[in-house]
mmCIF file with all atom_site columns, C-alpha atoms in Angstrom:
data_model
loop_
_atom_site.group_PDB
_atom_site.id
_atom_site.type_symbol
_atom_site.label_atom_id
_atom_site.label_alt_id
_atom_site.label_comp_id
_atom_site.label_asym_id
_atom_site.label_entity_id
_atom_site.label_seq_id
_atom_site.pdbx_PDB_ins_code
_atom_site.Cartn_x
_atom_site.Cartn_y
_atom_site.Cartn_z
_atom_site.occupancy
_atom_site.B_iso_or_equiv
_atom_site.pdbx_formal_charge
_atom_site.auth_seq_id
_atom_site.auth_comp_id
_atom_site.auth_asym_id
_atom_site.auth_atom_id
_atom_site.pdbx_PDB_model_num
ATOM 1   C CA . UNK A 1 1   ? 118.277 81.836  59.714  1.00 0.00 ? 1   UNK A CA 1
ATOM 2   C CA . UNK A 1 2   ? 116.774 83.269  62.872  1.00 0.00 ? 2   UNK A CA 1
ATOM 3   C CA . UNK A 1 3   ? 115.244 86.497  61.579  1.00 0.00 ? 3   UNK A CA 1
ATOM 4   C CA . UNK A 1 4   ? 112.656 87.900  63.952  1.00 0.00 ? 4   UNK A CA 1
ATOM 5   C CA . UNK A 1 5   ? 112.951 85.056  66.463  1.00 0.00 ? 5   UNK A CA 1
ATOM 6   C CA . UNK A 1 6   ? 113.263 86.828  69.817  1.00 0.00 ? 6   UNK A CA 1
ATOM 7   C CA . UNK A 1 7   ? 112.524 83.950  72.182  1.00 0.00 ? 7   UNK A CA 1
ATOM 8   C CA . UNK A 1 8   ? 115.322 81.560  73.123  1.00 0.00 ? 8   UNK A CA 1
ATOM 9   C CA . UNK A 1 9   ? 113.556 78.202  73.245  1.00 0.00 ? 9   UNK A CA 1
ATOM 10  C CA . UNK A 1 10  ? 116.394 76.689  75.315  1.00 0.00 ? 10  UNK A CA 1
ATOM 11  C CA . UNK A 1 11  ? 115.947 73.322  73.578  1.00 0.00 ? 11  UNK A CA 1
ATOM 12  C CA . UNK A 1 12  ? 112.629 72.656  75.337  1.00 0.00 ? 12  UNK A CA 1
ATOM 13  C CA . UNK A 1 13  ? 108.964 72.532  74.534  1.00 0.00 ? 13  UNK A CA 1
ATOM 14  C CA . UNK A 1 14  ? 106.859 75.561  75.440  1.00 0.00 ? 14  UNK A CA 1
ATOM 15  C CA . UNK A 1 15  ? 105.280 73.922  78.494  1.00 0.00 ? 15  UNK A CA 1
ATOM 16  C CA . UNK A 1 16  ? 108.652 72.661  79.767  1.00 0.00 ? 16  UNK A CA 1
ATOM 17  C CA . UNK A 1 17  ? 110.266 76.074  79.236  1.00 0.00 ? 17  UNK A CA 1
ATOM 18  C CA . UNK A 1 18  ? 107.436 77.934  81.011  1.00 0.00 ? 18  UNK A CA 1
ATOM 19  C CA . UNK A 1 19  ? 107.496 75.540  83.955  1.00 0.00 ? 19  UNK A CA 1
ATOM 20  C CA . UNK A 1 20  ? 111.280 75.824  84.243  1.00 0.00 ? 20  UNK A CA 1
ATOM 21  C CA . UNK A 1 21  ? 111.222 79.638  84.095  1.00 0.00 ? 21  UNK A CA 1
ATOM 22  C CA . UNK A 1 22  ? 108.411 79.781  86.672  1.00 0.00 ? 22  UNK A CA 1
ATOM 23  C CA . UNK A 1 23  ? 110.422 77.577  89.035  1.00 0.00 ? 23  UNK A CA 1
ATOM 24  C CA . UNK A 1 24  ? 113.567 79.649  88.474  1.00 0.00 ? 24  UNK A CA 1
ATOM 25  C CA . UNK A 1 25  ? 111.608 82.877  89.054  1.00 0.00 ? 25  UNK A CA 1
ATOM 26  C CA . UNK A 1 26  ? 110.266 81.476  92.327  1.00 0.00 ? 26  UNK A CA 1
ATOM 27  C CA . UNK A 1 27  ? 113.772 80.511  93.398  1.00 0.00 ? 27  UNK A CA 1
ATOM 28  C CA . UNK A 1 28  ? 115.090 83.955  92.455  1.00 0.00 ? 28  UNK A CA 1
ATOM 29  C CA . UNK A 1 29  ? 112.380 85.708  94.467  1.00 0.00 ? 29  UNK A CA 1
ATOM 30  C CA . UNK A 1 30  ? 112.817 83.463  97.502  1.00 0.00 ? 30  UNK A CA 1
ATOM 31  C CA . UNK A 1 31  ? 116.633 83.274  97.561  1.00 0.00 ? 31  UNK A CA 1
ATOM 32  C CA . UNK A 1 32  ? 117.445 86.627  95.855  1.00 0.00 ? 32  UNK A CA 1
ATOM 33  C CA . UNK A 1 33  ? 120.116 85.010  93.630  1.00 0.00 ? 33  UNK A CA 1
ATOM 34  C CA . UNK A 1 34  ? 120.420 81.939  91.426  1.00 0.00 ? 34  UNK A CA 1
ATOM 35  C CA . UNK A 1 35  ? 123.453 80.400  89.717  1.00 0.00 ? 35  UNK A CA 1
ATOM 36  C CA . UNK A 1 36  ? 122.629 79.202  86.203  1.00 0.00 ? 36  UNK A CA 1
ATOM 37  C CA . UNK A 1 37  ? 123.793 79.371  82.591  1.00 0.00 ? 37  UNK A CA 1
ATOM 38  C CA . UNK A 1 38  ? 123.944 82.696  80.776  1.00 0.00 ? 38  UNK A CA 1
ATOM 39  C CA . UNK A 1 39  ? 121.250 81.685  78.261  1.00 0.00 ? 39  UNK A CA 1
ATOM 40  C CA . UNK A 1 40  ? 118.805 80.676  80.998  1.00 0.00 ? 40  UNK A CA 1
ATOM 41  C CA . UNK A 1 41  ? 119.581 83.832  82.989  1.00 0.00 ? 41  UNK A CA 1
ATOM 42  C CA . UNK A 1 42  ? 118.790 86.062  80.003  1.00 0.00 ? 42  UNK A CA 1
ATOM 43  C CA . UNK A 1 43  ? 115.534 84.192  79.422  1.00 0.00 ? 43  UNK A CA 1
ATOM 44  C CA . UNK A 1 44  ? 114.716 84.422  83.143  1.00 0.00 ? 44  UNK A CA 1
ATOM 45  C CA . UNK A 1 45  ? 115.317 88.170  83.143  1.00 0.00 ? 45  UNK A CA 1
ATOM 46  C CA . UNK A 1 46  ? 112.722 88.656  80.389  1.00 0.00 ? 46  UNK A CA 1
ATOM 47  C CA . UNK A 1 47  ? 110.353 86.372  82.271  1.00 0.00 ? 47  UNK A CA 1
ATOM 48  C CA . UNK A 1 48  ? 110.628 87.801  85.793  1.00 0.00 ? 48  UNK A CA 1
ATOM 49  C CA . UNK A 1 49  ? 110.971 91.575  85.261  1.00 0.00 ? 49  UNK A CA 1
ATOM 50  C CA . UNK A 1 50  ? 107.319 92.074  84.186  1.00 0.00 ? 50  UNK A CA 1
ATOM 51  C CA . UNK A 1 51  ? 106.246 90.092  87.258  1.00 0.00 ? 51  UNK A CA 1
ATOM 52  C CA . UNK A 1 52  ? 108.309 92.366  89.499  1.00 0.00 ? 52  UNK A CA 1
ATOM 53  C CA . UNK A 1 53  ? 106.761 95.419  87.850  1.00 0.00 ? 53  UNK A CA 1
ATOM 54  C CA . UNK A 1 54  ? 103.262 94.018  88.517  1.00 0.00 ? 54  UNK A CA 1
ATOM 55  C CA . UNK A 1 55  ? 104.194 93.433  92.164  1.00 0.00 ? 55  UNK A CA 1
ATOM 56  C CA . UNK A 1 56  ? 104.727 97.172  92.671  1.00 0.00 ? 56  UNK A CA 1
ATOM 57  C CA . UNK A 1 57  ? 100.940 97.635  92.313  1.00 0.00 ? 57  UNK A CA 1
ATOM 58  C CA . UNK A 1 58  ? 99.470  95.532  95.118  1.00 0.00 ? 58  UNK A CA 1
ATOM 59  C CA . UNK A 1 59  ? 95.930  94.837  93.942  1.00 0.00 ? 59  UNK A CA 1
ATOM 60  C CA . UNK A 1 60  ? 93.898  91.654  93.821  1.00 0.00 ? 60  UNK A CA 1
ATOM 61  C CA . UNK A 1 61  ? 94.118  91.609  90.041  1.00 0.00 ? 61  UNK A CA 1
ATOM 62  C CA . UNK A 1 62  ? 97.914  91.891  89.975  1.00 0.00 ? 62  UNK A CA 1
ATOM 63  C CA . UNK A 1 63  ? 98.226  89.201  92.661  1.00 0.00 ? 63  UNK A CA 1
ATOM 64  C CA . UNK A 1 64  ? 96.062  86.827  90.644  1.00 0.00 ? 64  UNK A CA 1
ATOM 65  C CA . UNK A 1 65  ? 97.965  87.594  87.440  1.00 0.00 ? 65  UNK A CA 1
ATOM 66  C CA . UNK A 1 66  ? 101.324 86.859  89.066  1.00 0.00 ? 66  UNK A CA 1
ATOM 67  C CA . UNK A 1 67  ? 99.951  83.756  90.820  1.00 0.00 ? 67  UNK A CA 1
ATOM 68  C CA . UNK A 1 68  ? 98.729  82.361  87.482  1.00 0.00 ? 68  UNK A CA 1
ATOM 69  C CA . UNK A 1 69  ? 102.354 82.425  86.311  1.00 0.00 ? 69  UNK A CA 1
ATOM 70  C CA . UNK A 1 70  ? 104.279 81.426  89.455  1.00 0.00 ? 70  UNK A CA 1
ATOM 71  C CA . UNK A 1 71  ? 101.697 79.123  91.126  1.00 0.00 ? 71  UNK A CA 1
ATOM 72  C CA . UNK A 1 72  ? 103.409 79.344  94.527  1.00 0.00 ? 72  UNK A CA 1
ATOM 73  C CA . UNK A 1 73  ? 101.749 81.075  97.506  1.00 0.00 ? 73  UNK A CA 1
ATOM 74  C CA . UNK A 1 74  ? 104.950 81.492  99.530  1.00 0.00 ? 74  UNK A CA 1
ATOM 75  C CA . UNK A 1 75  ? 106.694 83.165  96.614  1.00 0.00 ? 75  UNK A CA 1
ATOM 76  C CA . UNK A 1 76  ? 103.693 85.439  96.140  1.00 0.00 ? 76  UNK A CA 1
ATOM 77  C CA . UNK A 1 77  ? 103.837 86.545  99.800  1.00 0.00 ? 77  UNK A CA 1
ATOM 78  C CA . UNK A 1 78  ? 107.557 87.271  99.534  1.00 0.00 ? 78  UNK A CA 1
ATOM 79  C CA . UNK A 1 79  ? 107.167 89.107  96.232  1.00 0.00 ? 79  UNK A CA 1
ATOM 80  C CA . UNK A 1 80  ? 104.299 91.383  97.253  1.00 0.00 ? 80  UNK A CA 1
ATOM 81  C CA . UNK A 1 81  ? 105.682 91.932  100.752 1.00 0.00 ? 81  UNK A CA 1
ATOM 82  C CA . UNK A 1 82  ? 109.424 92.362  101.074 1.00 0.00 ? 82  UNK A CA 1
ATOM 83  C CA . UNK A 1 83  ? 110.545 92.524  97.436  1.00 0.00 ? 83  UNK A CA 1
ATOM 84  C CA . UNK A 1 84  ? 107.877 95.000  96.297  1.00 0.00 ? 84  UNK A CA 1
ATOM 85  C CA . UNK A 1 85  ? 108.787 97.361  99.150  1.00 0.00 ? 85  UNK A CA 1
ATOM 86  C CA . UNK A 1 86  ? 112.452 97.360  98.127  1.00 0.00 ? 86  UNK A CA 1
ATOM 87  C CA . UNK A 1 87  ? 111.874 97.901  94.401  1.00 0.00 ? 87  UNK A CA 1
ATOM 88  C CA . UNK A 1 88  ? 109.059 100.463 94.791  1.00 0.00 ? 88  UNK A CA 1
ATOM 89  C CA . UNK A 1 89  ? 111.164 103.441 93.691  1.00 0.00 ? 89  UNK A CA 1
ATOM 90  C CA . UNK A 1 90  ? 113.185 101.654 91.019  1.00 0.00 ? 90  UNK A CA 1
ATOM 91  C CA . UNK A 1 91  ? 111.863 102.367 87.486  1.00 0.00 ? 91  UNK A CA 1
ATOM 92  C CA . UNK A 1 92  ? 113.064 99.050  86.042  1.00 0.00 ? 92  UNK A CA 1
ATOM 93  C CA . UNK A 1 93  ? 116.154 96.861  85.809  1.00 0.00 ? 93  UNK A CA 1
ATOM 94  C CA . UNK A 1 94  ? 115.433 94.791  88.890  1.00 0.00 ? 94  UNK A CA 1
ATOM 95  C CA . UNK A 1 95  ? 117.910 92.000  88.083  1.00 0.00 ? 95  UNK A CA 1
ATOM 96  C CA . UNK A 1 96  ? 121.638 91.855  87.471  1.00 0.00 ? 96  UNK A CA 1
ATOM 97  C CA . UNK A 1 97  ? 123.566 89.142  85.605  1.00 0.00 ? 97  UNK A CA 1
ATOM 98  C CA . UNK A 1 98  ? 127.162 88.591  86.746  1.00 0.00 ? 98  UNK A CA 1
ATOM 99  C CA . UNK A 1 99  ? 129.159 86.220  84.573  1.00 0.00 ? 99  UNK A CA 1
ATOM 100 C CA . UNK A 1 100 ? 131.399 83.730  86.362  1.00 0.00 ? 100 UNK A CA 1
ATOM 101 C CA . UNK A 1 101 ? 134.930 82.969  85.204  1.00 0.00 ? 101 UNK A CA 1
ATOM 102 C CA . UNK A 1 102 ? 134.635 79.186  85.350  1.00 0.00 ? 102 UNK A CA 1
ATOM 103 C CA . UNK A 1 103 ? 132.382 77.251  83.013  1.00 0.00 ? 103 UNK A CA 1
ATOM 104 C CA . UNK A 1 104 ? 130.350 74.141  83.802  1.00 0.00 ? 104 UNK A CA 1
ATOM 105 C CA . UNK A 1 105 ? 132.430 70.956  83.805  1.00 0.00 ? 105 UNK A CA 1
ATOM 106 C CA . UNK A 1 106 ? 130.017 68.676  81.941  1.00 0.00 ? 106 UNK A CA 1
ATOM 107 C CA . UNK A 1 107 ? 129.320 70.708  78.811  1.00 0.00 ? 107 UNK A CA 1
ATOM 108 C CA . UNK A 1 108 ? 131.543 73.787  79.201  1.00 0.00 ? 108 UNK A CA 1
ATOM 109 C CA . UNK A 1 109 ? 128.509 76.088  79.363  1.00 0.00 ? 109 UNK A CA 1
ATOM 110 C CA . UNK A 1 110 ? 129.069 79.696  80.465  1.00 0.00 ? 110 UNK A CA 1
ATOM 111 C CA . UNK A 1 111 ? 127.829 80.132  84.025  1.00 0.00 ? 111 UNK A CA 1
ATOM 112 C CA . UNK A 1 112 ? 126.539 83.248  85.747  1.00 0.00 ? 112 UNK A CA 1
ATOM 113 C CA . UNK A 1 113 ? 124.705 84.513  88.799  1.00 0.00 ? 113 UNK A CA 1
ATOM 114 C CA . UNK A 1 114 ? 121.404 86.332  88.349  1.00 0.00 ? 114 UNK A CA 1
ATOM 115 C CA . UNK A 1 115 ? 120.363 88.369  91.376  1.00 0.00 ? 115 UNK A CA 1
ATOM 116 C CA . UNK A 1 116 ? 117.914 90.996  92.499  1.00 0.00 ? 116 UNK A CA 1
ATOM 117 C CA . UNK A 1 117 ? 119.742 94.331  92.406  1.00 0.00 ? 117 UNK A CA 1
ATOM 118 C CA . UNK A 1 118 ? 118.480 95.732  95.723  1.00 0.00 ? 118 UNK A CA 1
ATOM 119 C CA . UNK A 1 119 ? 119.613 92.707  97.738  1.00 0.00 ? 119 UNK A CA 1
ATOM 120 C CA . UNK A 1 120 ? 123.371 92.655  97.074  1.00 0.00 ? 120 UNK A CA 1
ATOM 121 C CA . UNK A 1 121 ? 124.652 94.154  100.338 1.00 0.00 ? 121 UNK A CA 1
ATOM 122 C CA . UNK A 1 122 ? 128.330 94.279  99.326  1.00 0.00 ? 122 UNK A CA 1
ATOM 123 C CA . UNK A 1 123 ? 127.620 96.382  96.241  1.00 0.00 ? 123 UNK A CA 1
ATOM 124 C CA . UNK A 1 124 ? 125.167 98.577  98.148  1.00 0.00 ? 124 UNK A CA 1
ATOM 125 C CA . UNK A 1 125 ? 127.790 99.238  100.854 1.00 0.00 ? 125 UNK A CA 1
ATOM 126 C CA . UNK A 1 126 ? 130.399 100.070 98.219  1.00 0.00 ? 126 UNK A CA 1
ATOM 127 C CA . UNK A 1 127 ? 127.949 102.423 96.502  1.00 0.00 ? 127 UNK A CA 1
ATOM 128 C CA . UNK A 1 128 ? 127.102 104.224 99.752  1.00 0.00 ? 128 UNK A CA 1
ATOM 129 C CA . UNK A 1 129 ? 130.811 104.538 100.578 1.00 0.00 ? 129 UNK A CA 1
ATOM 130 C CA . UNK A 1 130 ? 131.481 106.013 97.137  1.00 0.00 ? 130 UNK A CA 1
ATOM 131 C CA . UNK A 1 131 ? 128.622 108.496 97.591  1.00 0.00 ? 131 UNK A CA 1
ATOM 132 C CA . UNK A 1 132 ? 129.983 109.509 100.983 1.00 0.00 ? 132 UNK A CA 1
ATOM 133 C CA . UNK A 1 133 ? 133.430 109.964 99.488  1.00 0.00 ? 133 UNK A CA 1
ATOM 134 C CA . UNK A 1 134 ? 132.209 112.178 96.642  1.00 0.00 ? 134 UNK A CA 1
ATOM 135 C CA . UNK A 1 135 ? 130.467 114.606 99.001  1.00 0.00 ? 135 UNK A CA 1
ATOM 136 C CA . UNK A 1 136 ? 133.638 116.394 100.068 1.00 0.00 ? 136 UNK A CA 1
ATOM 137 C CA . UNK A 1 137 ? 133.527 120.099 100.812 1.00 0.00 ? 137 UNK A CA 1
ATOM 138 C CA . UNK A 1 138 ? 135.163 122.463 98.390  1.00 0.00 ? 138 UNK A CA 1
ATOM 139 C CA . UNK A 1 139 ? 136.875 125.679 99.208  1.00 0.00 ? 139 UNK A CA 1
ATOM 140 C CA . UNK A 1 140 ? 134.861 128.691 98.204  1.00 0.00 ? 140 UNK A CA 1
ATOM 141 C CA . UNK A 1 141 ? 136.424 131.606 96.419  1.00 0.00 ? 141 UNK A CA 1
ATOM 142 C CA . UNK A 1 142 ? 133.519 133.868 97.249  1.00 0.00 ? 142 UNK A CA 1
ATOM 143 C CA . UNK A 1 143 ? 134.734 134.612 100.799 1.00 0.00 ? 143 UNK A CA 1
ATOM 144 C CA . UNK A 1 144 ? 137.084 137.419 99.710  1.00 0.00 ? 144 UNK A CA 1
ATOM 145 C CA . UNK A 1 145 ? 134.250 139.355 98.075  1.00 0.00 ? 145 UNK A CA 1
ATOM 146 C CA . UNK A 1 146 ? 132.115 139.095 101.205 1.00 0.00 ? 146 UNK A CA 1
ATOM 147 C CA . UNK A 1 147 ? 134.854 140.471 103.483 1.00 0.00 ? 147 UNK A CA 1
ATOM 148 C CA . UNK A 1 148 ? 135.682 143.385 101.173 1.00 0.00 ? 148 UNK A CA 1
ATOM 149 C CA . UNK A 1 149 ? 132.258 144.945 101.568 1.00 0.00 ? 149 UNK A CA 1
ATOM 150 C CA . UNK A 1 150 ? 128.824 143.499 101.999 1.00 0.00 ? 150 UNK A CA 1
ATOM 151 C CA . UNK A 1 151 ? 126.871 145.979 99.879  1.00 0.00 ? 151 UNK A CA 1
ATOM 152 C CA . UNK A 1 152 ? 129.547 146.693 97.266  1.00 0.00 ? 152 UNK A CA 1
ATOM 153 C CA . UNK A 1 153 ? 129.906 145.116 93.861  1.00 0.00 ? 153 UNK A CA 1
ATOM 154 C CA . UNK A 1 154 ? 133.195 143.644 92.744  1.00 0.00 ? 154 UNK A CA 1
ATOM 155 C CA . UNK A 1 155 ? 133.818 146.582 90.380  1.00 0.00 ? 155 UNK A CA 1
ATOM 156 C CA . UNK A 1 156 ? 133.531 149.064 93.267  1.00 0.00 ? 156 UNK A CA 1
ATOM 157 C CA . UNK A 1 157 ? 135.924 146.997 95.389  1.00 0.00 ? 157 UNK A CA 1
ATOM 158 C CA . UNK A 1 158 ? 138.497 146.969 92.578  1.00 0.00 ? 158 UNK A CA 1
ATOM 159 C CA . UNK A 1 159 ? 138.099 150.734 92.018  1.00 0.00 ? 159 UNK A CA 1
ATOM 160 C CA . UNK A 1 160 ? 138.754 151.480 95.720  1.00 0.00 ? 160 UNK A CA 1
ATOM 161 C CA . UNK A 1 161 ? 141.829 149.255 95.939  1.00 0.00 ? 161 UNK A CA 1
ATOM 162 C CA . UNK A 1 162 ? 145.138 151.166 96.035  1.00 0.00 ? 162 UNK A CA 1
ATOM 163 C CA . UNK A 1 163 ? 147.010 151.098 92.773  1.00 0.00 ? 163 UNK A CA 1
ATOM 164 C CA . UNK A 1 164 ? 150.639 150.020 93.104  1.00 0.00 ? 164 UNK A CA 1
ATOM 165 C CA . UNK A 1 165 ? 153.197 151.667 90.833  1.00 0.00 ? 165 UNK A CA 1
ATOM 166 C CA . UNK A 1 166 ? 154.642 149.447 88.147  1.00 0.00 ? 166 UNK A CA 1
ATOM 167 C CA . UNK A 1 167 ? 158.362 148.717 88.504  1.00 0.00 ? 167 UNK A CA 1
ATOM 168 C CA . UNK A 1 168 ? 160.655 150.717 86.264  1.00 0.00 ? 168 UNK A CA 1
ATOM 169 C CA . UNK A 1 169 ? 162.259 149.055 83.298  1.00 0.00 ? 169 UNK A CA 1
ATOM 170 C CA . UNK A 1 170 ? 165.865 148.098 83.793  1.00 0.00 ? 170 UNK A CA 1
ATOM 171 C CA . UNK A 1 171 ? 168.439 147.930 81.072  1.00 0.00 ? 171 UNK A CA 1
ATOM 172 C CA . UNK A 1 172 ? 169.695 144.524 80.094  1.00 0.00 ? 172 UNK A CA 1
ATOM 173 C CA . UNK A 1 173 ? 173.127 143.688 78.824  1.00 0.00 ? 173 UNK A CA 1
ATOM 174 C CA . UNK A 1 174 ? 173.740 141.368 75.952  1.00 0.00 ? 174 UNK A CA 1
ATOM 175 C CA . UNK A 1 175 ? 176.094 138.490 76.643  1.00 0.00 ? 175 UNK A CA 1
ATOM 176 C CA . UNK A 1 176 ? 178.740 137.478 74.188  1.00 0.00 ? 176 UNK A CA 1
ATOM 177 C CA . UNK A 1 177 ? 179.000 133.921 72.969  1.00 0.00 ? 177 UNK A CA 1
ATOM 178 C CA . UNK A 1 178 ? 180.306 131.599 75.693  1.00 0.00 ? 178 UNK A CA 1
ATOM 179 C CA . UNK A 1 179 ? 180.118 134.311 78.382  1.00 0.00 ? 179 UNK A CA 1
ATOM 180 C CA . UNK A 1 180 ? 178.092 133.822 81.577  1.00 0.00 ? 180 UNK A CA 1
ATOM 181 C CA . UNK A 1 181 ? 176.331 136.448 83.685  1.00 0.00 ? 181 UNK A CA 1
ATOM 182 C CA . UNK A 1 182 ? 178.777 135.912 86.570  1.00 0.00 ? 182 UNK A CA 1
ATOM 183 C CA . UNK A 1 183 ? 181.725 136.697 84.278  1.00 0.00 ? 183 UNK A CA 1
ATOM 184 C CA . UNK A 1 184 ? 179.894 139.810 83.029  1.00 0.00 ? 184 UNK A CA 1
ATOM 185 C CA . UNK A 1 185 ? 179.381 141.032 86.643  1.00 0.00 ? 185 UNK A CA 1
ATOM 186 C CA . UNK A 1 186 ? 183.056 140.423 87.455  1.00 0.00 ? 186 UNK A CA 1
ATOM 187 C CA . UNK A 1 187 ? 184.118 142.463 84.383  1.00 0.00 ? 187 UNK A CA 1
ATOM 188 C CA . UNK A 1 188 ? 181.799 145.349 85.334  1.00 0.00 ? 188 UNK A CA 1
ATOM 189 C CA . UNK A 1 189 ? 182.936 145.400 88.964  1.00 0.00 ? 189 UNK A CA 1
ATOM 190 C CA . UNK A 1 190 ? 186.599 145.358 87.927  1.00 0.00 ? 190 UNK A CA 1
ATOM 191 C CA . UNK A 1 191 ? 186.193 148.377 85.642  1.00 0.00 ? 191 UNK A CA 1
#
């Protein structure tokens, strides 16, 4: 049983797993997206999101903490420069996992793309287009009240409006079974 076991060991020793995740995190930061298996992507998400959160606070201590994990100066420059500026306002959820339809040929493993959320231009353009579309102007019903009188309440406007007389009741005739109204009119006009 796997009760309480939260870490996916990925079939590797601890040192191998940490080195692999550090390399994948560096690749993700440098290239903004990585194609890998679903299991590795989920492990990478847990590994890299705390590093991205630390990058939002650009201090010497946070730089040294992140460098002790990644051990790559170029990645550190990219992370604390460009990436940190883009994710500064985001409260969390910096990565997105998109599952691919085809699986890997050798072992039929499920494949996916893990990417940084703020760098997918096609989804950002679609989101901005959807926001622009939802900001349509609505017709206001309050214009009639404003033209009736600026200082008057709606009750005063209704009280001043002319009252039209209700139409008088008209008598209705009952039709016999199978008889139409046209036949009834013809009978009345003939008599």
